[in-house]
Coordinates of C-alpha atoms in Angstrom, one line a residue:
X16 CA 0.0 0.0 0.0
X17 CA 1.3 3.3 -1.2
X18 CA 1.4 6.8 0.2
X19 CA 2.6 10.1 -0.7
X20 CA 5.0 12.0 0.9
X21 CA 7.7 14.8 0.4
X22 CA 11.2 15.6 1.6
X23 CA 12.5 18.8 1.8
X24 CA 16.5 19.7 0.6
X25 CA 19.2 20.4 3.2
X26 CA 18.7 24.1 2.2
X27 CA 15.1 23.6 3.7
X28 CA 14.0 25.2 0.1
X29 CA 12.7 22.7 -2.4
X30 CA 10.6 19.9 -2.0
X31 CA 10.2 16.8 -3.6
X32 CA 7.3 14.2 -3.4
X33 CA 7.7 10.8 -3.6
X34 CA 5.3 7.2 -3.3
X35 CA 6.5 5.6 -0.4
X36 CA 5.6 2.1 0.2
X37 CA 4.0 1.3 3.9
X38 CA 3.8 -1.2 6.4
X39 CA 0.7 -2.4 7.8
X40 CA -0.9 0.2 10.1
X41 CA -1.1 -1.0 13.5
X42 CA -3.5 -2.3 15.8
X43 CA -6.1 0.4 15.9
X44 CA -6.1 2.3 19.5
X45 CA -8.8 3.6 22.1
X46 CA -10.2 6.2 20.3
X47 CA -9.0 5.6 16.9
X48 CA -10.7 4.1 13.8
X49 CA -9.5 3.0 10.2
X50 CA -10.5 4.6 6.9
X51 CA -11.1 3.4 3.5
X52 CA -10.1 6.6 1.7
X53 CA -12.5 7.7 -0.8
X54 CA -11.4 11.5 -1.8
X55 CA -8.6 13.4 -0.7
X56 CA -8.0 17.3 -1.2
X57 CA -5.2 18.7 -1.6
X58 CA -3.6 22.4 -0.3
X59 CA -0.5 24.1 0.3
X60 CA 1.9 22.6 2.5
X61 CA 3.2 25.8 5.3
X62 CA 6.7 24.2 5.3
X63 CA 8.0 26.9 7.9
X64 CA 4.9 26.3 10.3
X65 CA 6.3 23.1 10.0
X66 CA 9.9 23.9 10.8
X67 CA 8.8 26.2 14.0
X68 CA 7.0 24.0 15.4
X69 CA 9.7 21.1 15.6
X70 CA 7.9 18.9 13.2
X71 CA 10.4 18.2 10.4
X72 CA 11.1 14.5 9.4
X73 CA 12.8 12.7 6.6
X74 CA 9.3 11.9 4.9
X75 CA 6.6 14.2 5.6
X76 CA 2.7 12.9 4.6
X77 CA 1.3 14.3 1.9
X78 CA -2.6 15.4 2.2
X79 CA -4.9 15.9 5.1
X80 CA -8.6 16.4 4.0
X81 CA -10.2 13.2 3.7
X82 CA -13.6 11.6 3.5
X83 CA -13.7 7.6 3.6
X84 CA -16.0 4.8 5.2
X85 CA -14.9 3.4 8.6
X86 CA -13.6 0.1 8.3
X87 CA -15.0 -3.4 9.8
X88 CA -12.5 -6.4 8.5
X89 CA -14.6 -9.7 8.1
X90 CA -13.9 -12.2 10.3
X91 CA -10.9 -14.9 9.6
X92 CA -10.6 -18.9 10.5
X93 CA -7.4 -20.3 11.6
X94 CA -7.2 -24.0 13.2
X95 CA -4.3 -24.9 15.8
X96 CA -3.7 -28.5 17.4
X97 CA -4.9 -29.0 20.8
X98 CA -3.8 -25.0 21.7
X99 CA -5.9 -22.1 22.3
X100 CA -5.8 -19.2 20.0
X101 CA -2.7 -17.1 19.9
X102 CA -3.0 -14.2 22.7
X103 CA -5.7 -11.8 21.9
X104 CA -5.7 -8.0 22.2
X105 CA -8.0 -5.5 23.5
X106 CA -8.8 -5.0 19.3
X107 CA -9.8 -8.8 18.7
X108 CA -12.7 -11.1 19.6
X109 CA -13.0 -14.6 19.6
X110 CA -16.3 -15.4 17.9
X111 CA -16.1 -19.2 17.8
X112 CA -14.9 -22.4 18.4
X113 CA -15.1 -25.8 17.3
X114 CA -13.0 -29.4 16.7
X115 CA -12.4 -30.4 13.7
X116 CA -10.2 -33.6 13.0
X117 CA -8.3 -33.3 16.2
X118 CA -8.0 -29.6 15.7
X119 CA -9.4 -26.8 17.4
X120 CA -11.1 -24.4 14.9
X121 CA -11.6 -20.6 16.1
X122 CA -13.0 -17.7 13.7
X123 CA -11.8 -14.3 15.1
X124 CA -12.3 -10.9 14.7
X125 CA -10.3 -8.1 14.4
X126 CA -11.9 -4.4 15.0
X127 CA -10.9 -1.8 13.1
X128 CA -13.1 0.5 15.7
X129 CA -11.0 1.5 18.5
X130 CA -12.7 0.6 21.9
X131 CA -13.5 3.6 23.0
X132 CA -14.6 5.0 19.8
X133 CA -18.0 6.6 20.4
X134 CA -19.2 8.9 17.3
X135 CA -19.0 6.5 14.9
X136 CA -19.8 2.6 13.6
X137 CA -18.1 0.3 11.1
X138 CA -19.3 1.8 7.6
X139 CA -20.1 4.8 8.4
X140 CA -19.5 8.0 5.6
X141 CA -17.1 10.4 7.3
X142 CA -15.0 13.4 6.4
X143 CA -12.1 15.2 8.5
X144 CA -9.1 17.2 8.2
X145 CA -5.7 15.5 9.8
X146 CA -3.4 16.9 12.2
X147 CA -0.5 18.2 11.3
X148 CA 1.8 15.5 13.0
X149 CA 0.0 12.5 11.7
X150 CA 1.8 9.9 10.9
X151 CA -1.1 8.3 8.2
X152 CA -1.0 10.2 4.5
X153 CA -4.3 11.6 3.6
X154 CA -3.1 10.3 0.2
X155 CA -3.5 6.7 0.8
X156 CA -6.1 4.0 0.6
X157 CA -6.4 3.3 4.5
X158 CA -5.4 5.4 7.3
X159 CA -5.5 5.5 10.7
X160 CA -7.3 8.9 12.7
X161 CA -8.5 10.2 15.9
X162 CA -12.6 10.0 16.1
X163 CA -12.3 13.7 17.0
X164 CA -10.9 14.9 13.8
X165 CA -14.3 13.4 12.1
X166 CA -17.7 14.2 11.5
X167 CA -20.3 12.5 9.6
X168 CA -20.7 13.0 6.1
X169 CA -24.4 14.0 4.9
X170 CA -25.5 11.7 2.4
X171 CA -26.6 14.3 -0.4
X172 CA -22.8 15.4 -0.5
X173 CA -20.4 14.0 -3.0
X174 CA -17.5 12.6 -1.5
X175 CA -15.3 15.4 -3.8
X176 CA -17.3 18.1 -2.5
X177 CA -17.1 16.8 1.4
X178 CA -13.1 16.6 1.5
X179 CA -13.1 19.7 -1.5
X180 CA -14.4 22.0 0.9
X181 CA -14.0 21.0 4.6
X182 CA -10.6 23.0 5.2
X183 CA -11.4 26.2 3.3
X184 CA -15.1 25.9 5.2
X185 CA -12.8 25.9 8.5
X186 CA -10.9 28.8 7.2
X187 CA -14.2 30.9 5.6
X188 CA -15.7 30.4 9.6
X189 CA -12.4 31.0 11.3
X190 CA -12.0 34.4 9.6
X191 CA -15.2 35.6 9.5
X192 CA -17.2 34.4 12.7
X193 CA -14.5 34.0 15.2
X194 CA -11.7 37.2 14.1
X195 CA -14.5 39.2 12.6
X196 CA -17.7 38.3 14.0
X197 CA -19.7 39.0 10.9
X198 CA -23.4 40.2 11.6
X199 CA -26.2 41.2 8.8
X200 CA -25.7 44.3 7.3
X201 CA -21.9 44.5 7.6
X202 CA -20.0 45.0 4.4
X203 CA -17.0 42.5 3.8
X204 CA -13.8 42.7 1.3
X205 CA -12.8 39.4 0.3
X206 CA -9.7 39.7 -1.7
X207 CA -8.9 36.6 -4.6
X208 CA -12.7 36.1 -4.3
X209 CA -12.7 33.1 -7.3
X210 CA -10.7 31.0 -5.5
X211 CA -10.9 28.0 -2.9
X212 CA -11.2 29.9 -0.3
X213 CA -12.9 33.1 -1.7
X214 CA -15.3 31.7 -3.1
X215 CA -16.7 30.0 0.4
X216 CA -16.2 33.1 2.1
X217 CA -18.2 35.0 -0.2
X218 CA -21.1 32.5 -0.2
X219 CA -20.6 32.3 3.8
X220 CA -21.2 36.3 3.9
X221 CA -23.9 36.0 1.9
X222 CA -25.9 33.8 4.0
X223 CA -25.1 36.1 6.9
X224 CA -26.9 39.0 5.2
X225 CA -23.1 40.6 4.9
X226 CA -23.1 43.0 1.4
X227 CA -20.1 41.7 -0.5
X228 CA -17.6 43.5 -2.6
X229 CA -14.1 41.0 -4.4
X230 CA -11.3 41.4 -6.5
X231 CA -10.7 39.2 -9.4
X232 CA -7.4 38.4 -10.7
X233 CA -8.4 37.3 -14.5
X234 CA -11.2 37.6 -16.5
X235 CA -11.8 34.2 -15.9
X236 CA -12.2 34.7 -12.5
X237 CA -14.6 38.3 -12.6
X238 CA -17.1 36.0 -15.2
X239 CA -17.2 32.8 -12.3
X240 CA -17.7 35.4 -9.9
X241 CA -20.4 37.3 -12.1
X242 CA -22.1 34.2 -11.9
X243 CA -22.8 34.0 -8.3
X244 CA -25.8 34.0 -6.3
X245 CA -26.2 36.3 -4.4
X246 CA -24.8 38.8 -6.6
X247 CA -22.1 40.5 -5.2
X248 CA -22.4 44.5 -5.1
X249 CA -19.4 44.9 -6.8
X250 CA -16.3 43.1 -8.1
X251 CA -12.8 45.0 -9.0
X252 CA -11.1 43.5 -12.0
X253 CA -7.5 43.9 -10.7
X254 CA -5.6 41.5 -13.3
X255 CA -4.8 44.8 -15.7
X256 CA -3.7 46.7 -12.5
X257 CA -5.8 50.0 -13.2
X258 CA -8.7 49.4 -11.1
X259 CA -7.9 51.0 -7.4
X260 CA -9.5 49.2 -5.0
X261 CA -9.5 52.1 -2.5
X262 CA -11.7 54.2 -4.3
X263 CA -14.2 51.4 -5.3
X264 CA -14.1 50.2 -1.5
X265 CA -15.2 53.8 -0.5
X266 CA -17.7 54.5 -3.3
X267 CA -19.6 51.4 -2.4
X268 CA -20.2 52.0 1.4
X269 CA -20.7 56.1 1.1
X270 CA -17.1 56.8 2.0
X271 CA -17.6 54.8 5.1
X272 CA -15.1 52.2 4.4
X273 CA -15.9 48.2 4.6
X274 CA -16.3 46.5 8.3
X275 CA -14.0 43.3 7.4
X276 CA -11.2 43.0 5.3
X277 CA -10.2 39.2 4.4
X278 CA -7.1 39.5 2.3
X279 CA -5.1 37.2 0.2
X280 CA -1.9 38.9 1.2
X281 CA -0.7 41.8 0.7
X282 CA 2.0 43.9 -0.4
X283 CA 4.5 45.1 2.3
X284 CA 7.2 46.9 0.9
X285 CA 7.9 49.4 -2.1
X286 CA 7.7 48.1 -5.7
X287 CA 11.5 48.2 -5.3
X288 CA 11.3 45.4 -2.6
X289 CA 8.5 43.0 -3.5
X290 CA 8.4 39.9 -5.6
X291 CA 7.5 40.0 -9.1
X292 CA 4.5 38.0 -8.5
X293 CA 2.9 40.4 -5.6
X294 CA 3.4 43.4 -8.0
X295 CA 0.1 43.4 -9.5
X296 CA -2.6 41.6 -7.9
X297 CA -1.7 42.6 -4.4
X298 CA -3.2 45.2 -1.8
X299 CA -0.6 47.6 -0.4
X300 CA -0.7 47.4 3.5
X301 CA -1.4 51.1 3.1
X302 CA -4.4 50.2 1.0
X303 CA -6.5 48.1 3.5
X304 CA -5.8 50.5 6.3
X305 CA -7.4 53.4 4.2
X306 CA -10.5 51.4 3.3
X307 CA -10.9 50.0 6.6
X308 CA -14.0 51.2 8.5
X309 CA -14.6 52.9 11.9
X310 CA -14.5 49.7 14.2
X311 CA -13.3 47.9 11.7
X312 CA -11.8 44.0 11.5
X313 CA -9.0 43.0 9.2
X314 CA -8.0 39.2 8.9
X315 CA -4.6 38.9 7.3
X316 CA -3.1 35.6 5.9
X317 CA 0.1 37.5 5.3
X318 CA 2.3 35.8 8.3
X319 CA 5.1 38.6 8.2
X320 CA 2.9 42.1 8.4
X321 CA 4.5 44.5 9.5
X322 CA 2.4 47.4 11.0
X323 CA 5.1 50.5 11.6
X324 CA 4.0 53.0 14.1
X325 CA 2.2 55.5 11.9
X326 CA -0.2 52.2 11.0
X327 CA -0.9 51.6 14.5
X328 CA -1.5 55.0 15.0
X329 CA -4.5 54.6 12.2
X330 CA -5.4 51.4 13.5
X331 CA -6.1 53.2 16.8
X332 CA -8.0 56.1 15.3
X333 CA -10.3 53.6 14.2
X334 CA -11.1 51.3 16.7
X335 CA -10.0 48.7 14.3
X336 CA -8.2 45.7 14.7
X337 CA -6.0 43.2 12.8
X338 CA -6.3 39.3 13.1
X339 CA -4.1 35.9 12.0
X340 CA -5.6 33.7 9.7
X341 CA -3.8 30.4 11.2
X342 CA -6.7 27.3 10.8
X343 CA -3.9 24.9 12.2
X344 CA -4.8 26.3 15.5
X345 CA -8.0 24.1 15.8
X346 CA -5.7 21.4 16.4
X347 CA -3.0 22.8 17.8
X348 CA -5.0 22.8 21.2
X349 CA -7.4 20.4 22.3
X350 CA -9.1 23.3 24.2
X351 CA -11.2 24.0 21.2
X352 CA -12.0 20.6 20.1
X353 CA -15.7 21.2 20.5
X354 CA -16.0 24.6 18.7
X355 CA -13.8 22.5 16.0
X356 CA -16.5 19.8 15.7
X357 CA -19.2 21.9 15.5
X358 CA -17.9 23.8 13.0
X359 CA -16.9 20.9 10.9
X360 CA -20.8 19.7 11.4
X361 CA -22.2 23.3 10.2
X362 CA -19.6 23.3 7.1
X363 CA -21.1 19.8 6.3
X364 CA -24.4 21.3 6.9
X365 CA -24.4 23.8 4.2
X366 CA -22.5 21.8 1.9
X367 CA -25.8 20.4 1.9
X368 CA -28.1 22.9 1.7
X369 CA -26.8 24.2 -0.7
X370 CA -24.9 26.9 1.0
X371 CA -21.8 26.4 0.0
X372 CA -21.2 25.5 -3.6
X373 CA -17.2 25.1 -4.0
X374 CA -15.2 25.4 -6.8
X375 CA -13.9 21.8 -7.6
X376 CA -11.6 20.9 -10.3
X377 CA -12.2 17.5 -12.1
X378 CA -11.3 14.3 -9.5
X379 CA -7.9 12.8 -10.3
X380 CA -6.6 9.5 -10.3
X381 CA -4.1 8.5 -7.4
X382 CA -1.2 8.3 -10.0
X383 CA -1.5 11.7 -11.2
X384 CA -1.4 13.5 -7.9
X385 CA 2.4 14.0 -7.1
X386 CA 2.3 16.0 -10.6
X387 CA -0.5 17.6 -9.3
X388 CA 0.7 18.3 -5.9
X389 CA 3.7 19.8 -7.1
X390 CA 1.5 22.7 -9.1
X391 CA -0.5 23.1 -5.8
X392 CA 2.5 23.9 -3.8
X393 CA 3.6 26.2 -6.0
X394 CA 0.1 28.3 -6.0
X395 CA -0.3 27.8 -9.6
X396 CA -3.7 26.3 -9.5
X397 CA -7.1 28.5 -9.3
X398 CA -9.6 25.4 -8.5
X399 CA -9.6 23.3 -5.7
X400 CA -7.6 19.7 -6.1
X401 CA -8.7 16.3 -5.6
X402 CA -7.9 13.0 -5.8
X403 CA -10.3 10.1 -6.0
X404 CA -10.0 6.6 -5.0

């Protein structure tokens, strides 16, 4: 049984992924179950988070949003001559015994359902995101998981669409309920609105009663988001880099500014300093502070802003306030492990509702997803990725 991982060069700079073959997963603990893989999505690996938080190995696994029936293996005969059955384990159950020609014939059991394991039965439909120091890839036909990384899968939800959207649903709740606390009537910036993420957020706002105004960065991208409903109030076509999304911000809300900024990153620096590729489709830092709202909320997913004094100073003015999009925090604590589940539940929820609608690439084949992968970890792709089973 094969999985994926990837391995990172001694300069800690490029990373290469690679099949690995496993060994049989062990005996499955307490509160542990097994997984038939069905779908698995994939998403940028943070290889620094990673690093700081003392979790570098040789092999790394490779994909962590998965949805997948829990196991139950069938039961197997074996005979032995006048001897009890081998020792038995908390995992397996004798069912029966019998003699057969002078031998003892026993037909046991081995559970796949950890003993203590209470949400969840032997084929039942599932979908979860897995922590970041599991030792299982998501990318693999079986794996091994905690019962509280799960949540039952509705039925009307495709398998694609369960693991497609589970993390960005996460990340669309994390930034706009928890750092934001969106409310109806507020107005919300969602920068990169076309893509995996965006395009939850947006449809989360929506369903708040929240007026929404996105950027798109290609035509492509304004005519998917055109398509949306909701309609959103306005969308700023950035990809030629003459729309100023300053002055659109403020002509939509009266001058007022937005309430909640949820950017895609932003510029820091002059043009002097940046990268190439945050030249054009990029906010300045400057930018969001100007359109930001009295009593505003901006959530940043750029982990090195840098606010000099005159920002704060604005910042105060306001009343506003920044906030860290970081969705590996769920798990980082098992503090929160009930807001977690809930939120996984109400993701699933409006995945089938109806709520959510994500935007899915076409399923790939197991084969094809190290090619894949390596497009996804360098940002390259606009639609979410998965692979199917």
């Amino acid at each position: 049984m094969k999985g994926l991982y990837f391995q990172q060069s001694s300069t800690n700079e490029e990373i290469t992924f690679v099949f690995q073959e496993r060994e049989n997963l062990p005996v499955t603990e307490d509160n542990y179950v097994k997984l038939q893989v069905k779908v698995c999505a994939l998403s940028h690996i943070n290889t620094k988070l990673l690093a700081e938080l003392k979790m570098e190995k040789d092999l790394f696994p490779v994909g962590r949003e998965i949805a997948g029936i829990v196991l139950d293996e069938p039961a197997r005969q074996s005979t032995c001559r006048w001897r009890p059955p081998p020792p038995l384990t908390a995992s397996a159950v004798v069912l029966l015994f019998s003699w057969s020609n002078s031998y003892l014939v026993y037909t046991m059991k081995i559970k796949l359902v950890g003993s203590k394991v209470s949400f969840f039965q032997p084929d039942d439909e599932v979908v979860g995101i897995l922590p970041l120091d599991t030792e299982d890839p998501g990318l693999c036909e079986v794996v091994r998981v905690h019962e509280h990384y799960l949540v039952h899968k509705p039925e009307k939800v495709t398998w694609a669409e369960a693991a497609g959207t589970v993390r960005d649903g996460v990340r669309a709740y994390t930034a706009l309920h928890y750092l934001s606390h969106l409310s109806p009537g507020k107005s919300v910036l969602i920068m990169d609105g076309a893509s995996a993420l965006g395009t939850i957020a947006v449809q989360l706002a929506h369903h708040r009663g929240a007026k929404v105004i996105s950027t798109a960065h290609s035509l492509e991208d304004k005519q998917y988001l055109e398509r949306l409903r909701p309609s959103i109030a306005r969308i700023i076509d950035v990809s030629n880099g003459k729309a100023h999304v300053v002055e659109s911000c403020l002509e939509e809300t009266g001058g007022l500014g937005v309430d909640i900024v949820l950017d895609a990153g932003v510029k820091l620096y002059s043009k002097d300093d940046e990268p190439a590729e945050k030249l054009q489709l990029l906010p300045h830092k400057h930018d969001i502070l100007t359109l930001l709202g009295v009593g505003g909320h901006w959530v940043t997913t750029e982990e090195h802003l840098q606010l000099d004094p005159p920002d704060s100073h604005c910042l105060f003015l306001k009343g506003a306030t920044v906030a860290f999009l970081n969705d590996e925090v769920w798990n980082l604590s098992n503090v929160q492990q009930g807001k977690y589940l809930c939120i996984l539940k109400d993701v699933m929820e409006k995945l089938s509702t109806g709520v959510f609608r994500p935007r899915l690439d076409e399923p790939i084949p197991l084969y094809e997803a190290k090619v894949t992968m390596e497009v996804v970890q360098k940002n390259q792709g606009r639609k979410k990725q998965v692979v199917q089973f």
